[in-house]
Amino acid sequence: MSSLFDQFDVWGAFWMTIKLTALSAVFSLLIGTVVAIMRVSPVPVLRFLGTSYVNIFRNTPLTLIVFFSLLGLWQTLGVELSSQLPVNAFRFAVVGLSIYHAAFVCEALRSGVNTIPLGQAEAARSIGLTFGQTLREVVLPQAFRGAITPLGNTLIALAKNTTVVVTIGVAETAYLMNKVNEDASDQLTNMFLLAALFFVLLTVPIGLLTGRASKRLAVKR
Amino acid sequence: MQIRKMGGVAIVAVAALGLSACGGDDSGSGSGGKIDIGIKFDQPGIGLKQGDKYSGLDVDVAKYVAKELGYSEDKINWKAAPSKQREQLIKSGQVKMVVASYSITDARKKEVSFAGPYFIAQQALLVKKGSGITNLQGLQGKKLCSVSGSTSATKLKAKVPGVNLQEFDTYSKCTEALVAGRIDAETTDDTILSGYANQDTYKGKLEVVPGVGGDEIYGIGIKKGDKATCEKINSALAKMVADGSWKKAVTDNLGADYKLDAAKNPPKQDTCS
């Protein structure tokens, strides 16, 4: 086991997985919230755009989205996020992961919105709040608190899905596993155990924390 | 209740039949059976599957060796052997041998045995024609592409620290990016790169810059400690060189402008252990 750490940059790979997870979580939460607002808004065009976003990105394989973010934007259109190619690939990986998981964040939030009784929105409108105010003051705070568990599930899925970005050469855990397989296949079993342990340590706390938070914060009705 | 039990028995019996049916036809050894051989399916010049046709240097070598072992061409079951699955395919017995640009290394020798070598390739660069990159120094500050986790990229990074490295999961994607002008060079074994340079789509657009890294010594991977098979393969390889089929296979597959390192090729087979 120790020769793995001597021979390969194991910590670097794990840290890359954590960075990918954290950054993509933030961006997918931002994008997902916007899409969710579009989907519950009273404007038909926005609703249509929001629904299209969710249906397109939720139903496209993540590998394709990640690869096409680099192939389409960088290779064909020449968009560059960094002049350093490894950094460039990392940023495109975050773009791909965020776009894909935003669709799931949106649906998680929409399920949170559905936990709020219709009367609340009607009451908000009857005291003269605009759509924006209703969202900000009444709907979204309750929606987030009701959606903690599905958001946690999305985050766990995101952590595991980061392994897909090996397709564009980001040096994360799956990349390390490929490297061990190619250069030191006698260490493969150890690498599998190590990677499994790492992902358990990464995802189980997320599940426990969101489970506790959803119990404490959920709006009791 | 009785009927349910009988149903259970029937299911078990059918399942057992199914299992034995699977076990029956992949025995692998014996002159009447078939032989499973692992090759690359996606590397022009080395091992390429197009429809149900297989071509490449590794395919020709495998065919010759199989013939010497008593299997005619129609008795060969070709199986895809991507780089990272080669040891597992051999260890689990899914293939009898792997002929897939498989470099002999000490780490791999711990898992499998090697017959051969049958070819010594060297690390090279693939660049656009007229790019001005003629050696390692020309790579300084340039954009390089290779396959995720491959040793060739690691080696070059150690030699040219300033290089800007993009990795993909296949060499084909690298070649696409090279032709599109997003990267300046691609690195791996000169055999693989010659295969791409000779493909009809890229003909005349790309050129190989040889000798930027160490040797890649191609062997045939077999089950660890299978000395008998190893010796049979080695004498088949020696015969292939002696009767001129080796030379023909190299020129047929790697193209007329492939710069063969004649001092090292054809290599002498190692003793089996």
XYZ file of C-alpha atoms in Angstrom:
494
model
C 0.000 0.000 0.000
C 2.755 2.458 0.921
C 4.514 1.948 -2.418
C 1.384 3.362 -4.061
C 1.913 6.616 -2.200
C 5.637 6.634 -3.086
C 5.067 5.928 -6.762
C 1.952 7.986 -7.507
C 0.511 11.324 -6.455
C -2.409 9.798 -4.545
C -3.146 12.865 -2.426
C -3.061 15.101 -5.485
C -5.667 12.930 -7.192
C -7.950 12.876 -4.148
C -7.609 16.634 -3.725
C -8.539 17.097 -7.386
C -11.716 15.046 -6.849
C -12.617 17.210 -3.848
C -11.954 20.437 -5.794
C -14.099 19.234 -8.706
C -16.917 18.284 -6.336
C -16.868 21.534 -4.367
C -16.632 23.914 -7.341
C -19.216 22.051 -9.416
C -21.541 21.940 -6.398
C -21.444 25.724 -6.082
C -21.962 26.392 -9.797
C -24.655 23.743 -10.245
C -26.525 25.177 -7.247
C -26.426 28.640 -8.819
C -27.477 27.496 -12.294
C -30.015 25.035 -10.886
C -31.679 27.731 -8.773
C -32.049 29.994 -11.797
C -33.525 27.164 -13.876
C -35.895 26.226 -11.027
C -37.124 29.831 -10.810
C -37.710 29.778 -14.562
C -39.712 26.570 -14.237
C -42.061 27.975 -11.569
C -42.326 31.455 -13.055
C -45.614 32.721 -14.525
C -43.974 33.511 -17.919
C -44.621 30.659 -20.414
C -41.413 31.274 -22.428
C -39.243 31.024 -19.317
C -41.088 27.887 -18.213
C -40.478 26.350 -21.631
C -36.773 27.235 -21.543
C -36.400 25.825 -18.023
C -38.182 22.597 -18.948
C -36.061 22.252 -22.087
C -32.854 22.746 -20.103
C -33.771 20.033 -17.626
C -34.900 17.572 -20.273
C -31.889 18.095 -22.519
C -29.134 17.958 -19.925
C -30.682 15.390 -17.606
C -31.068 12.935 -20.482
C -27.644 13.374 -22.099
C -24.874 11.091 -20.797
C -22.423 13.005 -18.609
C -19.420 11.662 -20.533
C -20.782 13.288 -23.685
C -21.464 16.604 -21.968
C -17.974 16.725 -20.444
C -16.264 15.699 -23.656
C -18.289 18.056 -25.824
C -17.643 21.000 -23.523
C -13.976 20.571 -24.403
C -14.407 19.377 -27.998
C -17.062 21.892 -28.948
C -16.032 24.963 -27.017
C -12.261 24.586 -27.002
C -11.344 22.505 -30.009
C -13.911 23.783 -32.492
C -14.825 27.267 -31.283
C -11.480 28.127 -29.725
C -12.821 29.243 -26.340
C -9.966 29.033 -23.858
C -10.463 29.139 -20.096
C -6.740 29.025 -19.350
C -3.553 28.987 -21.421
C -2.354 26.086 -19.283
C -3.955 23.017 -20.882
C -4.406 20.971 -17.661
C -6.088 23.977 -15.992
C -8.145 24.522 -19.138
C -9.338 20.887 -19.029
C -10.123 21.203 -15.304
C -12.267 24.297 -15.853
C -14.141 22.703 -18.739
C -14.692 19.673 -16.508
C -16.296 21.964 -13.906
C -18.433 23.528 -16.653
C -19.636 20.113 -17.840
C -20.319 18.788 -14.343
C -22.147 21.973 -13.311
C -24.365 22.099 -16.384
C -25.364 18.442 -15.975
C -26.019 18.532 -12.233
C -27.857 21.850 -12.408
C -30.719 19.924 -14.036
C -30.946 17.678 -10.978
C -30.586 20.604 -8.557
C -33.455 22.299 -10.375
C -35.712 19.271 -9.979
C -34.731 18.875 -6.305
C -35.653 22.530 -5.690
C -38.912 22.133 -7.580
C -39.785 19.213 -5.318
C -39.059 21.591 -2.417
C -41.410 24.167 -3.916
C -44.087 21.481 -4.159
C -43.940 20.916 -0.385
C -45.240 24.472 0.131
C -49.022 24.697 0.314
C -50.513 26.691 -2.568
C -52.230 29.003 -0.068
C -48.898 30.555 0.886
C -48.273 31.913 -2.594
C -51.862 33.092 -2.821
C -51.550 34.790 0.567
C -48.313 36.453 -0.495
C -49.988 37.788 -3.623
C -53.022 38.992 -1.722
C -50.876 41.201 0.550
C -49.376 42.761 -2.593
C -45.976 41.037 -2.936
C -44.579 40.845 -6.460
C -43.425 37.521 -7.983
C -39.817 38.320 -7.053
C -40.709 39.213 -3.501
C -42.882 36.109 -3.116
C -39.991 33.947 -4.287
C -37.403 35.657 -2.102
C -39.414 36.016 1.094
C -41.842 33.093 1.060
C -41.177 30.349 -1.474
C -37.404 29.865 -1.877
C -36.460 29.821 1.842
C -39.023 27.096 2.452
C -38.164 25.289 -0.781
C -34.477 25.018 0.148
C -35.334 23.704 3.607
C -37.701 21.136 2.122
C -35.232 20.089 -0.568
C -32.205 19.385 1.624
C -32.388 15.596 1.273
C -32.711 15.502 -2.549
C -30.007 18.196 -2.813
C -27.766 15.997 -0.658
C -28.441 13.054 -2.965
C -27.496 15.205 -5.948
C -24.279 16.239 -4.190
C -23.384 12.605 -3.485
C -24.064 11.701 -7.122
C -21.912 14.655 -8.180
C -18.993 13.503 -6.016
C -19.066 10.088 -7.647
C -19.696 11.435 -11.156
C -16.447 13.461 -11.049
C -14.708 10.232 -12.112
C -16.155 10.757 -15.590
C -13.870 13.716 -16.349
C -10.953 11.322 -16.824
C -12.097 11.380 -20.460
C -10.547 14.839 -20.872
C -7.475 14.048 -18.794
C -8.153 15.729 -15.450
C -5.856 14.043 -12.934
C -8.452 12.892 -10.400
C -9.108 9.535 -8.721
C -10.214 7.581 -11.807
C -7.217 8.958 -13.699
C -4.948 7.704 -10.935
C -6.610 4.302 -11.130
C -5.917 4.153 -14.886
C -2.323 5.074 -14.272
C -1.862 2.389 -11.602
C -3.510 -0.114 -13.948
C -1.100 0.796 -16.735
C 2.146 1.118 -14.766
C 1.765 -1.097 -11.689
C -1.112 -3.497 -12.155
C 0.134 -5.610 -9.243
C -1.042 -2.746 -7.015
C -4.497 -2.640 -8.582
C -6.369 -4.299 -5.717
C -4.852 -1.873 -3.223
C -5.780 1.042 -5.469
C -9.366 -0.158 -5.721
C -9.655 -0.490 -1.954
C -8.086 2.934 -1.456
C -10.384 4.616 -3.983
C -13.447 2.906 -2.496
C -12.447 4.024 1.002
C -11.873 7.577 -0.210
C -15.292 7.811 -1.823
C -16.976 6.346 1.259
C -15.206 8.920 3.429
C -16.273 11.657 1.019
C -19.932 10.740 0.556
C -21.109 9.177 3.830
C -20.619 12.422 5.812
C -22.605 14.307 3.153
C -25.472 11.855 3.624
C -25.323 12.054 7.427
C -25.097 15.859 7.484
C -27.914 16.449 5.025
C -30.030 13.843 6.831
C -29.613 15.660 10.139
C -30.030 19.092 8.593
C -33.240 18.123 6.821
C -34.697 16.855 10.121
C -33.793 20.024 11.977
C -34.608 22.563 9.289
C -37.643 21.111 7.547
C -40.711 23.294 7.959
C -43.098 21.372 10.197
C -46.667 21.501 8.937
C -46.532 -25.321 -2.896
C -45.445 -28.421 -4.683
C -45.697 -26.620 -8.024
C -43.593 -23.745 -6.738
C -40.857 -26.117 -5.605
C -40.848 -27.819 -8.953
C -40.603 -24.414 -10.582
C -37.559 -23.616 -8.495
C -35.902 -26.866 -9.468
C -36.645 -26.178 -13.128
C -35.095 -22.704 -12.930
C -31.962 -24.049 -11.263
C -31.717 -26.797 -13.862
C -32.085 -24.340 -16.749
C -29.516 -22.018 -15.185
C -27.087 -24.912 -14.794
C -27.611 -25.880 -18.422
C -26.904 -22.339 -19.455
C -23.693 -22.275 -17.462
C -22.429 -25.564 -18.852
C -23.260 -24.393 -22.354
C -20.986 -21.428 -21.797
C -18.200 -23.589 -20.434
C -18.269 -25.904 -23.423
C -17.056 -23.889 -26.357
C -14.293 -21.678 -25.030
C -11.840 -24.361 -24.019
C -9.093 -22.470 -25.857
C -6.540 -25.283 -26.075
C -6.390 -28.341 -28.321
C -6.088 -28.197 -32.075
C -9.815 -28.672 -32.669
C -10.904 -25.677 -30.541
C -10.615 -21.959 -30.960
C -8.023 -19.603 -29.565
C -8.830 -16.245 -27.932
C -6.337 -13.517 -28.744
C -6.425 -9.973 -27.386
C -5.511 -7.138 -29.759
C -6.171 -3.427 -30.012
C -9.292 -2.594 -32.023
C -8.649 1.107 -32.504
C -5.042 1.591 -33.554
C -4.423 1.812 -37.301
C -1.239 -0.022 -38.320
C -1.120 -1.973 -35.047
C -4.496 -3.545 -34.431
C -7.595 -2.188 -36.124
C -11.100 -3.563 -36.447
C -13.056 -2.370 -39.473
C -16.369 -4.139 -39.831
C -15.388 -7.772 -39.322
C -11.900 -7.314 -40.769
C -8.794 -7.054 -38.610
C -5.533 -5.538 -39.748
C -2.221 -4.328 -38.358
C 1.226 -5.508 -37.344
C -0.021 -7.137 -34.142
C -2.768 -8.921 -36.062
C -0.275 -10.339 -38.575
C 2.079 -11.449 -35.798
C -0.804 -13.041 -33.900
C -2.035 -14.848 -37.012
C 1.435 -16.246 -37.718
C 1.961 -17.389 -34.131
C -1.513 -18.925 -33.965
C -0.834 -20.840 -37.175
C 2.378 -22.247 -35.689
C 0.470 -23.254 -32.560
C -1.979 -25.176 -34.723
C -4.842 -22.707 -35.160
C -5.761 -21.584 -38.647
C -7.039 -18.029 -39.159
C -10.730 -18.957 -38.858
C -10.078 -20.531 -35.454
C -9.042 -17.208 -33.926
C -11.440 -15.321 -31.674
C -10.290 -11.691 -31.665
C -10.986 -9.810 -28.449
C -10.499 -6.127 -27.681
C -7.635 -5.593 -25.234
C -7.478 -1.906 -24.219
C -4.228 -0.981 -22.471
C -5.607 -0.942 -18.960
C -7.368 -4.303 -19.242
C -4.558 -6.397 -20.668
C -3.296 -7.984 -17.435
C -6.822 -8.756 -16.256
C -7.758 -10.423 -19.566
C -4.762 -12.737 -19.321
C -5.050 -13.463 -15.607
C -8.752 -14.305 -15.806
C -8.140 -16.625 -18.762
C -10.402 -14.706 -21.151
C -7.614 -14.697 -23.707
C -4.765 -17.119 -24.345
C -2.437 -14.312 -25.363
C -2.349 -10.551 -25.802
C -0.624 -9.022 -28.831
C -1.486 -5.356 -28.401
C 1.538 -3.011 -28.566
C 2.252 -4.515 -25.167
C 5.546 -3.221 -23.769
C 7.507 -5.576 -21.542
C 8.074 -3.885 -18.167
C 9.186 -5.154 -14.774
C 5.914 -4.120 -13.123
C 3.896 -6.094 -15.695
C 6.186 -9.125 -15.365
C 4.941 -9.485 -11.791
C 1.454 -10.209 -13.162
C 1.955 -11.969 -16.494
C 4.706 -13.651 -18.512
C 5.947 -12.375 -21.851
C 7.021 -14.242 -24.958
C 9.071 -12.363 -27.523
C 9.906 -9.524 -27.980
C 8.817 -9.338 -31.601
C 9.344 -5.622 -32.187
C 11.180 -2.682 -30.667
C 9.391 0.610 -31.146
C 10.519 3.962 -29.862
C 8.736 6.939 -28.477
C 8.069 9.605 -31.094
C 6.080 12.758 -31.826
C 3.349 13.264 -34.380
C 3.221 16.814 -35.736
C 1.668 18.699 -38.624
C 3.775 18.776 -41.783
C 6.059 21.772 -41.760
C 5.467 22.579 -38.103
C 9.174 23.142 -37.456
C 9.264 20.733 -34.522
C 12.144 18.391 -35.317
C 13.395 17.318 -31.900
C 12.715 17.455 -28.174
C 13.945 21.046 -27.814
C 11.387 22.224 -30.335
C 8.699 21.116 -27.914
C 9.531 23.789 -25.333
C 6.404 25.779 -24.506
C 4.344 23.875 -27.076
C 1.050 22.081 -26.586
C 1.380 18.312 -26.353
C -1.295 15.624 -26.320
C -1.288 12.062 -25.039
C -3.565 9.474 -23.478
C -4.637 9.826 -19.827
C -2.278 7.996 -17.542
C 0.073 6.796 -20.278
C 3.783 6.466 -19.560
C 4.873 8.296 -22.711
C 3.443 11.599 -21.481
C 5.069 11.220 -18.066
C 8.455 10.521 -19.677
C 8.340 13.601 -21.910
C 7.168 15.836 -19.091
C 10.264 14.852 -17.133
C 12.476 15.772 -20.108
C 10.734 18.976 -21.228
C 9.303 20.560 -18.067
C 7.841 23.568 -19.885
C 5.493 21.517 -22.046
C 1.758 22.131 -21.910
C -0.006 18.766 -21.690
C -3.577 17.916 -22.687
C -4.729 14.339 -22.172
C -7.636 12.442 -23.730
C -8.790 8.884 -23.311
C -7.873 7.819 -26.851
C -5.148 8.748 -29.330
C -7.777 9.357 -32.006
C -9.047 12.373 -30.054
C -5.485 13.691 -29.822
C -5.061 13.326 -33.570
C -8.326 15.211 -34.150
C -7.138 18.061 -31.920
C -3.779 18.067 -33.719
C -5.408 18.367 -37.133
C -7.723 21.083 -35.795
C -4.630 23.013 -34.726
C -5.445 23.168 -31.002
C -2.326 21.235 -30.052
C 1.145 21.154 -31.607
C 2.226 17.540 -31.105
C 1.084 14.146 -29.947
C 3.313 11.531 -28.329
C 3.386 7.747 -28.001
C 5.108 4.811 -29.778
C 6.248 5.581 -33.342
C 4.322 2.521 -34.596
C 0.977 3.913 -33.422
C 1.786 7.406 -34.720
C 2.830 6.042 -38.147
C -0.498 4.260 -38.282
C -2.341 7.569 -37.875
C -0.061 9.405 -40.307
C -0.792 6.700 -42.922
C -4.568 6.744 -42.486
C -6.364 7.956 -45.589
C -8.021 10.845 -43.727
C -4.714 12.320 -42.574
C -2.393 11.269 -45.403
C 0.104 13.986 -46.277
C -0.956 16.253 -43.405
C 1.083 14.772 -40.579
C 4.626 13.569 -40.010
C 6.417 11.504 -37.378
C 9.421 12.878 -35.491
C 11.307 9.806 -34.243
C 13.647 9.227 -31.334
C 12.412 11.527 -28.589
C 12.321 8.910 -25.853
C 13.260 5.402 -24.911
C 12.535 2.042 -26.484
C 9.209 0.284 -26.208
C 9.812 -3.455 -26.313
C 6.726 -5.259 -27.592
C 6.102 -8.739 -26.206
C 3.231 -11.221 -26.290
C 1.535 -11.460 -22.910
C 0.577 -14.916 -21.650
C -0.412 -16.470 -18.330
C 2.307 -16.136 -15.719
C 4.720 -19.082 -15.703
C 3.349 -20.731 -18.867
C 6.827 -21.684 -20.061
C 5.666 -24.248 -22.645
C 3.479 -21.748 -24.545
C 6.174 -19.094 -24.262
C 8.739 -21.368 -25.904
C 6.345 -22.326 -28.702
C 5.592 -18.654 -29.398
C 9.283 -17.771 -29.371
C 10.174 -20.397 -31.948
C 7.212 -19.242 -34.060
C 8.534 -15.663 -33.907
C 12.044 -16.788 -34.849
C 10.586 -18.643 -37.828
C 8.560 -15.588 -38.815
C 11.733 -13.508 -38.985
C 13.666 -16.222 -40.821
C 11.134 -16.763 -43.639
C 10.682 -13.047 -44.310
C 7.063 -12.770 -43.102
C 8.147 -10.467 -40.275
C 9.725 -7.959 -42.662
C 6.654 -8.090 -44.900
C 4.288 -7.531 -41.963
C 6.276 -4.479 -40.840
C 6.387 -2.783 -44.251
C 2.762 -3.708 -45.037
C 1.390 -2.190 -41.862
C 3.672 0.663 -40.861
C 4.016 2.182 -44.301
C 6.967 2.748 -46.634
C 8.220 5.853 -44.835
C 8.358 4.229 -41.404
C 11.913 4.662 -40.067
C 12.677 1.184 -38.744
C 15.459 1.096 -36.142
C 17.381 -1.650 -37.962
C 20.065 -1.893 -35.267
C 17.490 -3.197 -32.805
C 15.004 -4.862 -35.155
C 14.159 -7.657 -35.559
C 14.868 -8.305 -31.880
C 16.150 -11.611 -30.479
C 13.626 -13.427 -28.285
C 14.307 -13.521 -24.542
C 14.595 -16.870 -22.805
C 11.340 -17.992 -21.226
C 11.082 -18.253 -17.485
